[in-house]
PDB file of C-alpha atoms in Angstrom:
ATOM      1  CA  UNK A   1      63.081  82.159  88.006  1.00  0.00           C
ATOM      2  CA  UNK A   2      59.978  83.976  88.770  1.00  0.00           C
ATOM      3  CA  UNK A   3      58.401  83.566  92.106  1.00  0.00           C
ATOM      4  CA  UNK A   4      54.743  82.842  92.187  1.00  0.00           C
ATOM      5  CA  UNK A   5      52.791  84.866  94.668  1.00  0.00           C
ATOM      6  CA  UNK A   6      51.540  82.965  97.677  1.00  0.00           C
ATOM      7  CA  UNK A   7      47.952  81.766  97.362  1.00  0.00           C
ATOM      8  CA  UNK A   8      45.351  84.118  98.759  1.00  0.00           C
ATOM      9  CA  UNK A   9      43.483  82.839 101.770  1.00  0.00           C
ATOM     10  CA  UNK A  10      40.025  81.635 100.945  1.00  0.00           C
ATOM     11  CA  UNK A  11      37.452  84.344 101.424  1.00  0.00           C
ATOM     12  CA  UNK A  12      35.292  83.711 104.403  1.00  0.00           C
ATOM     13  CA  UNK A  13      31.723  83.158 103.512  1.00  0.00           C
ATOM     14  CA  UNK A  14      29.373  85.528 105.252  1.00  0.00           C
ATOM     15  CA  UNK A  15      28.112  84.151 108.508  1.00  0.00           C
ATOM     16  CA  UNK A  16      24.825  82.454 107.995  1.00  0.00           C
ATOM     17  CA  UNK A  17      22.016  83.549 110.205  1.00  0.00           C
ATOM     18  CA  UNK A  18      20.913  80.776 112.479  1.00  0.00           C
ATOM     19  CA  UNK A  19      18.019  78.901 110.990  1.00  0.00           C
ATOM     20  CA  UNK A  20      14.723  80.020 112.441  1.00  0.00           C
ATOM     21  CA  UNK A  21      12.922  77.324 114.267  1.00  0.00           C
ATOM     22  CA  UNK A  22       9.453  76.671 113.046  1.00  0.00           C
ATOM     23  CA  UNK A  23       7.064  78.094 115.572  1.00  0.00           C
ATOM     24  CA  UNK A  24       4.630  75.606 116.911  1.00  0.00           C
ATOM     25  CA  UNK A  25       1.142  77.046 117.004  1.00  0.00           C
ATOM     26  CA  UNK A  26      -0.879  76.478 120.112  1.00  0.00           C
ATOM     27  CA  UNK A  27      -4.310  74.903 119.887  1.00  0.00           C
ATOM     28  CA  UNK A  28      -5.845  78.242 120.887  1.00  0.00           C
ATOM     29  CA  UNK A  29      -3.999  80.108 118.133  1.00  0.00           C
ATOM     30  CA  UNK A  30      -5.220  77.548 115.613  1.00  0.00           C
ATOM     31  CA  UNK A  31      -8.735  78.003 117.004  1.00  0.00           C
ATOM     32  CA  UNK A  32      -8.526  81.753 116.496  1.00  0.00           C
ATOM     33  CA  UNK A  33      -7.302  81.284 112.938  1.00  0.00           C
ATOM     34  CA  UNK A  34     -10.150  78.912 112.106  1.00  0.00           C
ATOM     35  CA  UNK A  35     -12.659  81.225 113.796  1.00  0.00           C
ATOM     36  CA  UNK A  36     -11.393  84.183 111.742  1.00  0.00           C
ATOM     37  CA  UNK A  37     -11.929  82.174 108.572  1.00  0.00           C
ATOM     38  CA  UNK A  38     -15.424  81.132 109.616  1.00  0.00           C
ATOM     39  CA  UNK A  39     -16.391  84.628 110.719  1.00  0.00           C
ATOM     40  CA  UNK A  40     -14.997  86.059 107.488  1.00  0.00           C
ATOM     41  CA  UNK A  41     -17.215  83.649 105.556  1.00  0.00           C
ATOM     42  CA  UNK A  42     -20.216  84.643 107.665  1.00  0.00           C
ATOM     43  CA  UNK A  43     -19.551  88.363 107.168  1.00  0.00           C
ATOM     44  CA  UNK A  44     -19.288  87.954 103.399  1.00  0.00           C
ATOM     45  CA  UNK A  45     -22.076  85.492 102.742  1.00  0.00           C
ATOM     46  CA  UNK A  46     -24.403  85.625 105.738  1.00  0.00           C
ATOM     47  CA  UNK A  47     -24.443  81.841 105.470  1.00  0.00           C
ATOM     48  CA  UNK A  48     -25.973  79.749 108.241  1.00  0.00           C
ATOM     49  CA  UNK A  49     -23.556  79.248 111.128  1.00  0.00           C
ATOM     50  CA  UNK A  50     -24.192  75.486 111.155  1.00  0.00           C
ATOM     51  CA  UNK A  51     -22.998  75.170 107.558  1.00  0.00           C
ATOM     52  CA  UNK A  52     -19.889  77.230 108.305  1.00  0.00           C
ATOM     53  CA  UNK A  53     -19.050  75.100 111.339  1.00  0.00           C
ATOM     54  CA  UNK A  54     -19.615  71.901 109.332  1.00  0.00           C
ATOM     55  CA  UNK A  55     -17.255  73.148 106.632  1.00  0.00           C
ATOM     56  CA  UNK A  56     -14.672  74.086 109.247  1.00  0.00           C
ATOM     57  CA  UNK A  57     -14.760  70.607 110.728  1.00  0.00           C
ATOM     58  CA  UNK A  58     -13.852  69.141 107.331  1.00  0.00           C
ATOM     59  CA  UNK A  59     -10.666  71.217 107.039  1.00  0.00           C
ATOM     60  CA  UNK A  60      -7.210  69.768 107.564  1.00  0.00           C
ATOM     61  CA  UNK A  61      -5.872  70.464 111.014  1.00  0.00           C
ATOM     62  CA  UNK A  62      -9.261  70.586 112.727  1.00  0.00           C
ATOM     63  CA  UNK A  63      -8.075  67.928 115.185  1.00  0.00           C
ATOM     64  CA  UNK A  64      -5.312  70.295 116.328  1.00  0.00           C
ATOM     65  CA  UNK A  65      -7.765  73.027 117.371  1.00  0.00           C
ATOM     66  CA  UNK A  66      -9.033  73.796 120.822  1.00  0.00           C
ATOM     67  CA  UNK A  67     -12.532  72.920 119.622  1.00  0.00           C
ATOM     68  CA  UNK A  68     -14.286  74.404 122.645  1.00  0.00           C
ATOM     69  CA  UNK A  69     -12.517  77.744 122.125  1.00  0.00           C
ATOM     70  CA  UNK A  70     -13.217  77.683 118.384  1.00  0.00           C
ATOM     71  CA  UNK A  71     -16.915  76.973 118.884  1.00  0.00           C
ATOM     72  CA  UNK A  72     -17.187  79.638 121.551  1.00  0.00           C
ATOM     73  CA  UNK A  73     -15.453  82.287 119.434  1.00  0.00           C
ATOM     74  CA  UNK A  74     -17.367  81.627 116.261  1.00  0.00           C
ATOM     75  CA  UNK A  75     -20.817  81.164 117.785  1.00  0.00           C
ATOM     76  CA  UNK A  76     -20.272  83.984 120.269  1.00  0.00           C
ATOM     77  CA  UNK A  77     -19.131  86.501 117.660  1.00  0.00           C
ATOM     78  CA  UNK A  78     -22.075  85.690 115.415  1.00  0.00           C
ATOM     79  CA  UNK A  79     -24.634  85.860 118.217  1.00  0.00           C
ATOM     80  CA  UNK A  80     -23.176  89.066 119.664  1.00  0.00           C
ATOM     81  CA  UNK A  81     -22.257  90.722 116.359  1.00  0.00           C
ATOM     82  CA  UNK A  82     -24.444  93.773 116.985  1.00  0.00           C
ATOM     83  CA  UNK A  83     -23.047  94.323 120.484  1.00  0.00           C
ATOM     84  CA  UNK A  84     -19.455  93.781 119.345  1.00  0.00           C
ATOM     85  CA  UNK A  85     -19.924  96.229 116.471  1.00  0.00           C
ATOM     86  CA  UNK A  86     -21.333  98.793 118.905  1.00  0.00           C
ATOM     87  CA  UNK A  87     -18.227  98.432 121.077  1.00  0.00           C
ATOM     88  CA  UNK A  88     -15.896  98.563 118.079  1.00  0.00           C
ATOM     89  CA  UNK A  89     -17.642 101.571 116.527  1.00  0.00           C
ATOM     90  CA  UNK A  90     -16.387 103.722 119.410  1.00  0.00           C
ATOM     91  CA  UNK A  91     -12.785 102.869 118.541  1.00  0.00           C
ATOM     92  CA  UNK A  92     -12.624 102.686 114.744  1.00  0.00           C
ATOM     93  CA  UNK A  93     -12.440 105.568 112.293  1.00  0.00           C
ATOM     94  CA  UNK A  94     -15.351 104.389 110.115  1.00  0.00           C
ATOM     95  CA  UNK A  95     -18.479 102.290 110.236  1.00  0.00           C
ATOM     96  CA  UNK A  96     -17.722  98.656 110.952  1.00  0.00           C
ATOM     97  CA  UNK A  97     -19.526  97.737 107.737  1.00  0.00           C
ATOM     98  CA  UNK A  98     -16.879  99.726 105.843  1.00  0.00           C
ATOM     99  CA  UNK A  99     -13.973  97.809 107.403  1.00  0.00           C
ATOM    100  CA  UNK A 100     -12.170  95.142 105.443  1.00  0.00           C
ATOM    101  CA  UNK A 101     -14.071  91.930 106.257  1.00  0.00           C
ATOM    102  CA  UNK A 102     -10.928  90.233 107.512  1.00  0.00           C
ATOM    103  CA  UNK A 103      -9.961  93.096 109.841  1.00  0.00           C
ATOM    104  CA  UNK A 104     -13.597  93.296 110.952  1.00  0.00           C
ATOM    105  CA  UNK A 105     -13.572  89.573 111.804  1.00  0.00           C
ATOM    106  CA  UNK A 106     -10.265  89.888 113.667  1.00  0.00           C
ATOM    107  CA  UNK A 107     -11.481  92.885 115.666  1.00  0.00           C
ATOM    108  CA  UNK A 108     -14.698  91.076 116.552  1.00  0.00           C
ATOM    109  CA  UNK A 109     -12.753  88.059 117.795  1.00  0.00           C
ATOM    110  CA  UNK A 110     -10.392  90.269 119.791  1.00  0.00           C
ATOM    111  CA  UNK A 111     -13.291  92.155 121.357  1.00  0.00           C
ATOM    112  CA  UNK A 112     -15.120  88.918 122.141  1.00  0.00           C
ATOM    113  CA  UNK A 113     -12.049  87.418 123.821  1.00  0.00           C
ATOM    114  CA  UNK A 114     -11.460  90.554 125.863  1.00  0.00           C
ATOM    115  CA  UNK A 115     -15.066  90.622 126.962  1.00  0.00           C
ATOM    116  CA  UNK A 116     -15.604  86.930 127.765  1.00  0.00           C
ATOM    117  CA  UNK A 117     -12.262  85.205 128.359  1.00  0.00           C
ATOM    118  CA  UNK A 118     -10.944  86.793 131.518  1.00  0.00           C
ATOM    119  CA  UNK A 119      -8.356  84.007 131.831  1.00  0.00           C
ATOM    120  CA  UNK A 120      -6.598  85.457 128.770  1.00  0.00           C
ATOM    121  CA  UNK A 121      -4.519  88.499 129.787  1.00  0.00           C
ATOM    122  CA  UNK A 122      -5.458  91.769 128.088  1.00  0.00           C
ATOM    123  CA  UNK A 123      -2.091  92.123 126.332  1.00  0.00           C
ATOM    124  CA  UNK A 124      -2.181  88.538 125.101  1.00  0.00           C
ATOM    125  CA  UNK A 125      -5.630  89.021 123.566  1.00  0.00           C
ATOM    126  CA  UNK A 126      -4.460  92.207 121.818  1.00  0.00           C
ATOM    127  CA  UNK A 127      -1.253  90.548 120.607  1.00  0.00           C
ATOM    128  CA  UNK A 128      -3.162  87.548 119.270  1.00  0.00           C
ATOM    129  CA  UNK A 129      -5.446  89.860 117.283  1.00  0.00           C
ATOM    130  CA  UNK A 130      -2.410  91.659 115.854  1.00  0.00           C
ATOM    131  CA  UNK A 131      -0.804  88.326 114.929  1.00  0.00           C
ATOM    132  CA  UNK A 132      -4.010  87.241 113.177  1.00  0.00           C
ATOM    133  CA  UNK A 133      -3.938  90.486 111.197  1.00  0.00           C
ATOM    134  CA  UNK A 134      -0.318  89.848 110.217  1.00  0.00           C
ATOM    135  CA  UNK A 135      -1.273  86.390 108.947  1.00  0.00           C
ATOM    136  CA  UNK A 136      -4.595  87.156 107.266  1.00  0.00           C
ATOM    137  CA  UNK A 137      -4.955  90.917 106.919  1.00  0.00           C
ATOM    138  CA  UNK A 138      -3.791  93.416 104.368  1.00  0.00           C
ATOM    139  CA  UNK A 139      -0.294  94.876 104.246  1.00  0.00           C
ATOM    140  CA  UNK A 140      -0.803  97.255 107.164  1.00  0.00           C
ATOM    141  CA  UNK A 141      -3.845  95.569 108.647  1.00  0.00           C
ATOM    142  CA  UNK A 142      -1.930  94.624 111.783  1.00  0.00           C
ATOM    143  CA  UNK A 143      -1.143  98.294 112.421  1.00  0.00           C
ATOM    144  CA  UNK A 144      -4.816  99.169 112.119  1.00  0.00           C
ATOM    145  CA  UNK A 145      -5.869  96.358 114.463  1.00  0.00           C
ATOM    146  CA  UNK A 146      -3.215  97.387 116.985  1.00  0.00           C
ATOM    147  CA  UNK A 147      -4.355 101.015 116.810  1.00  0.00           C
ATOM    148  CA  UNK A 148      -7.993 100.180 117.530  1.00  0.00           C
ATOM    149  CA  UNK A 149      -7.399  98.959 121.046  1.00  0.00           C
ATOM    150  CA  UNK A 150      -8.632 101.417 123.621  1.00  0.00           C
ATOM    151  CA  UNK A 151      -6.146 103.104 125.883  1.00  0.00           C
ATOM    152  CA  UNK A 152      -8.078 102.013 128.950  1.00  0.00           C
ATOM    153  CA  UNK A 153      -8.634  98.359 129.674  1.00  0.00           C
ATOM    154  CA  UNK A 154     -11.913  98.856 131.507  1.00  0.00           C
ATOM    155  CA  UNK A 155     -13.577  99.716 128.208  1.00  0.00           C
ATOM    156  CA  UNK A 156     -13.217  96.060 127.252  1.00  0.00           C
ATOM    157  CA  UNK A 157     -13.145  94.531 130.686  1.00  0.00           C
ATOM    158  CA  UNK A 158     -15.375  96.153 133.246  1.00  0.00           C
ATOM    159  CA  UNK A 159     -14.110  95.942 136.782  1.00  0.00           C
ATOM    160  CA  UNK A 160     -15.574  92.938 138.501  1.00  0.00           C
ATOM    161  CA  UNK A 161     -16.143  93.119 142.219  1.00  0.00           C
ATOM    162  CA  UNK A 162     -14.951  90.266 144.328  1.00  0.00           C
ATOM    163  CA  UNK A 163     -16.397  89.850 147.767  1.00  0.00           C
ATOM    164  CA  UNK A 164     -13.914  88.491 150.257  1.00  0.00           C
ATOM    165  CA  UNK A 165     -15.321  86.501 153.156  1.00  0.00           C
ATOM    166  CA  UNK A 166     -15.277  88.519 156.373  1.00  0.00           C
ATOM    167  CA  UNK A 167     -14.554  91.826 154.627  1.00  0.00           C
ATOM    168  CA  UNK A 168     -17.287  94.396 154.844  1.00  0.00           C
ATOM    169  CA  UNK A 169     -19.651  92.059 156.649  1.00  0.00           C
ATOM    170  CA  UNK A 170     -21.709  93.934 159.185  1.00  0.00           C
TER     171      UNK A 170
END
């Protein structure tokens, strides 16, 4: 009689990584994404802003945007393009016209938010620009966008004086 060897225990399957939860995008993030697309179109074609906005409103997901933020970003970046490029030119390694149009659009939106939306913390505005570059930019576009930010916040956000009642009154 030959003894059969005992059965080998079943090999444990490698532990599965927990499934990543789908991140829910905020209305503001969706607004930034739509504004990047519209600004990209404007940078490439020079098309009328009204036509770009009309096209944007026809896109799926428009109802999920923070429409006020989207309109402000897109119209503001277009109307202040020269000023935003002047600010950016001090922090980029080439002319803004030589930047990739998508990184240029993202940097313009980041600069516009830093300049005009004081309710958005500095680090949040920078992080949102980096996240846009990860989604829409080239392979290392997010690294470039992250590297453009100035080391001093006051470059983007000048100190605003607040007068407190009863302080300094003579």
